């Protein structure tokens, strides 16, 4: 897809999300977090949902978890502006509760369109919710296990003609108070060195 068409299609999603009322989360959000980064990124990161800081800014991973994500990206020489970052849900679940099934169903068509337009080589699923959604979407439901079992694994989608890879990671927020977890994340992020150029 050419650049103008990509911009036009992503803009349409942005406009739709800004007025979206498909689930009740629109009632408590300040800003939806639509996604940020390179619109032709090779690597796309999918988090869970906006937290308090993201809700106030509309920028993904701009709070504590984002600081860790930035550190992880830097550790493997990847610039944030070269990747694309989005979430399973665009609006913040109050009190950072888990996303509900009906919210995921209502919201993920936006994410699926974004992925289709950006057409990355690698999808990095951050945490359990993201990993579960992405593996199911790409025909890998039978591979879904807890993140402690499958973090750092590279998956090949079923029925994809291209060379898309899916990699599962612990959510960066899990490393906020756990240096051991951060080391595991750093080690898993090394996989991305192979895909960054
Ligand atoms: N956690 C997420 O999963 N996404 C964000 O954007 C911020 C925190
Ligand atoms: Fe719409 Fe998604 Fe926000 Fe729900 S979370 S209101 S589906 S943009």
XYZ file of C-alpha atoms and ligand atoms in Angstrom:
213
model
C 0.000 0.000 0.000
C 1.390 3.459 -0.813
C 2.090 6.014 1.866
C -0.812 8.347 1.089
C -3.281 5.501 1.255
C -1.809 4.288 4.561
C -2.139 7.780 6.057
C -5.692 8.125 4.815
C -6.789 4.774 6.198
C -5.127 5.278 9.589
C -6.684 8.738 9.823
C -10.111 7.191 9.254
C -9.540 4.782 12.167
C -8.426 7.689 14.342
C -11.576 9.648 13.508
C -13.764 6.608 14.219
C -12.095 5.913 17.585
C -12.371 9.540 18.674
C -16.138 9.300 18.403
C -16.447 5.631 19.376
C -19.086 4.581 21.896
C -19.048 0.857 21.126
C -18.409 -0.087 24.743
C -18.980 1.673 28.057
C -15.326 2.684 28.450
C -15.941 5.815 26.405
C -17.866 7.195 29.388
C -14.851 7.323 31.694
C -11.994 7.955 29.277
C -10.361 11.337 28.843
C -8.489 10.481 25.641
C -8.509 7.217 23.754
C -5.040 5.889 22.996
C -5.156 5.146 19.304
C -1.564 4.185 18.554
C 1.728 5.906 17.855
C 4.821 5.447 15.752
C 5.947 4.613 12.254
C 2.981 3.924 9.971
C 5.121 1.510 7.955
C 6.834 -0.104 10.937
C 8.393 -3.549 10.639
C 7.777 -4.136 14.332
C 4.452 -3.487 16.065
C 4.010 -3.707 19.840
C 0.606 -4.516 21.296
C 0.025 -3.716 24.959
C -3.097 -4.226 27.025
C -4.927 -0.939 27.628
C -4.182 2.667 28.524
C -3.251 3.358 32.141
C -3.776 6.595 34.047
C -0.979 8.548 32.305
C -1.981 7.338 28.845
C -5.620 8.261 29.502
C -4.549 11.818 30.268
C -2.358 12.208 27.179
C -3.625 9.814 24.510
C -0.039 8.583 24.111
C 0.664 4.842 24.491
C 3.164 3.712 27.104
C 3.979 7.205 28.382
C 3.915 6.298 32.101
C 5.875 3.882 34.295
C 5.464 0.876 31.990
C 6.495 3.093 29.080
C 9.758 3.990 30.783
C 10.569 0.310 30.976
C 9.542 -0.246 27.368
C 11.835 2.632 26.325
C 14.696 1.084 28.263
C 14.092 -2.304 26.629
C 13.987 -0.765 23.151
C 17.190 1.144 23.822
C 18.914 -2.003 25.074
C 18.538 -3.558 21.613
C 19.160 -0.380 19.617
C 15.590 0.173 18.447
C 14.154 3.696 18.304
C 10.601 4.174 19.524
C 9.778 6.244 16.442
C 10.715 3.344 14.165
C 8.147 0.957 15.659
C 4.380 1.253 16.100
C 2.778 0.892 19.517
C -0.890 0.215 20.202
C -3.074 -1.642 22.681
C -5.850 -4.225 22.767
C -8.221 -1.570 24.175
C -8.154 2.068 23.122
C -9.828 3.410 26.291
C -8.776 2.992 29.887
C -10.574 0.442 32.064
C -11.385 2.295 35.308
C -8.914 1.529 38.083
C -6.770 -0.409 35.588
C -9.003 -3.458 35.908
C -8.607 -6.224 33.362
C -10.220 -5.774 29.954
C -13.585 -7.534 29.688
C -14.381 -9.948 26.894
C -17.108 -7.712 25.460
C -14.766 -4.711 25.474
C -12.085 -6.697 23.634
C -14.678 -7.807 21.081
C -15.932 -4.266 20.592
C -12.520 -2.627 20.305
C -10.156 -5.020 18.537
C -11.572 -4.527 15.026
C -9.775 -1.136 15.133
C -6.494 -2.798 16.086
C -6.939 -5.486 13.455
C -7.388 -2.825 10.780
C -4.334 -0.940 12.025
C -2.230 -4.110 11.795
C -3.548 -4.813 8.316
C -2.682 -1.303 7.118
C 0.767 -1.136 8.733
C 1.507 -4.716 7.639
C 4.429 -5.399 10.006
C 6.945 -8.258 9.855
C 6.792 -8.826 13.590
C 4.010 -8.446 16.139
C 5.240 -8.238 19.713
C 2.475 -9.155 22.133
C 3.047 -7.665 25.579
C 1.447 -9.613 28.399
C -1.258 -12.234 28.691
C -4.211 -10.403 27.141
C -2.307 -9.270 24.110
C -0.668 -12.661 23.590
C -4.009 -14.457 23.892
C -5.713 -12.160 21.424
C -2.912 -12.203 18.837
C -2.352 -15.963 18.962
C -6.062 -16.609 18.550
C -6.321 -14.102 15.703
C -3.546 -15.848 13.791
C -4.901 -19.384 14.170
C -2.673 -20.324 17.098
C -5.281 -20.776 19.814
C -3.860 -24.186 20.682
C -0.541 -22.519 21.538
C -2.012 -20.218 24.182
C -0.516 -20.786 27.627
C 0.348 -18.509 30.524
C 2.958 -15.910 29.666
C 5.480 -17.507 32.055
C 5.497 -20.539 29.743
C 5.571 -18.877 26.326
C 7.402 -15.557 26.762
C 10.277 -15.271 24.304
C 8.698 -17.731 21.884
C 8.493 -16.930 18.172
C 5.292 -18.102 16.505
C 4.478 -18.519 12.822
C 0.889 -17.589 12.009
C -1.324 -20.186 10.405
C -2.697 -19.234 6.957
C -0.517 -16.159 6.429
C 1.202 -16.099 3.094
C 3.887 -13.592 4.125
C 6.651 -13.933 6.676
C 4.902 -12.486 9.720
C 6.271 -13.542 13.107
C 4.598 -13.223 16.479
C 6.649 -12.930 19.646
C 5.247 -13.075 23.151
C 6.742 -11.022 25.986
C 5.993 -10.343 29.607
C 4.212 -7.008 29.979
C 6.787 -4.288 30.816
C 4.661 -3.244 33.830
C 5.507 -6.611 35.378
C 9.125 -5.444 35.605
C 8.309 -2.197 37.433
C 9.121 -3.644 40.858
C 10.907 -6.799 39.806
C 14.468 -6.577 38.493
C 14.555 -10.290 37.736
C 11.607 -9.800 35.406
C 13.382 -6.930 33.708
C 16.385 -9.148 33.015
C 14.095 -11.777 31.467
C 12.481 -9.082 29.302
C 15.882 -7.761 28.230
C 16.969 -11.237 27.240
C 13.745 -11.837 25.294
C 14.066 -8.446 23.559
C 17.408 -9.604 22.111
C 15.356 -11.632 19.644
C 14.328 -8.342 18.030
C 17.891 -7.536 16.947
C 17.366 -10.029 14.152
C 14.316 -8.147 12.858
C 15.111 -4.480 13.368
C 16.780 -3.613 10.035
N 0.088 -0.460 29.684
C -0.351 -0.866 28.486
O -0.636 -2.042 28.278
N -0.470 0.043 27.519
C -0.174 1.323 27.677
O -0.306 2.085 26.729
C 0.302 1.720 28.945
C 0.419 0.815 29.925
Fe -14.708 2.254 21.489
Fe -12.622 0.733 22.088
Fe -13.068 2.917 23.483
Fe -14.699 0.833 23.763
S -12.500 0.901 24.310
S -15.315 2.978 23.512
S -14.709 0.019 21.684
S -12.542 2.841 21.309
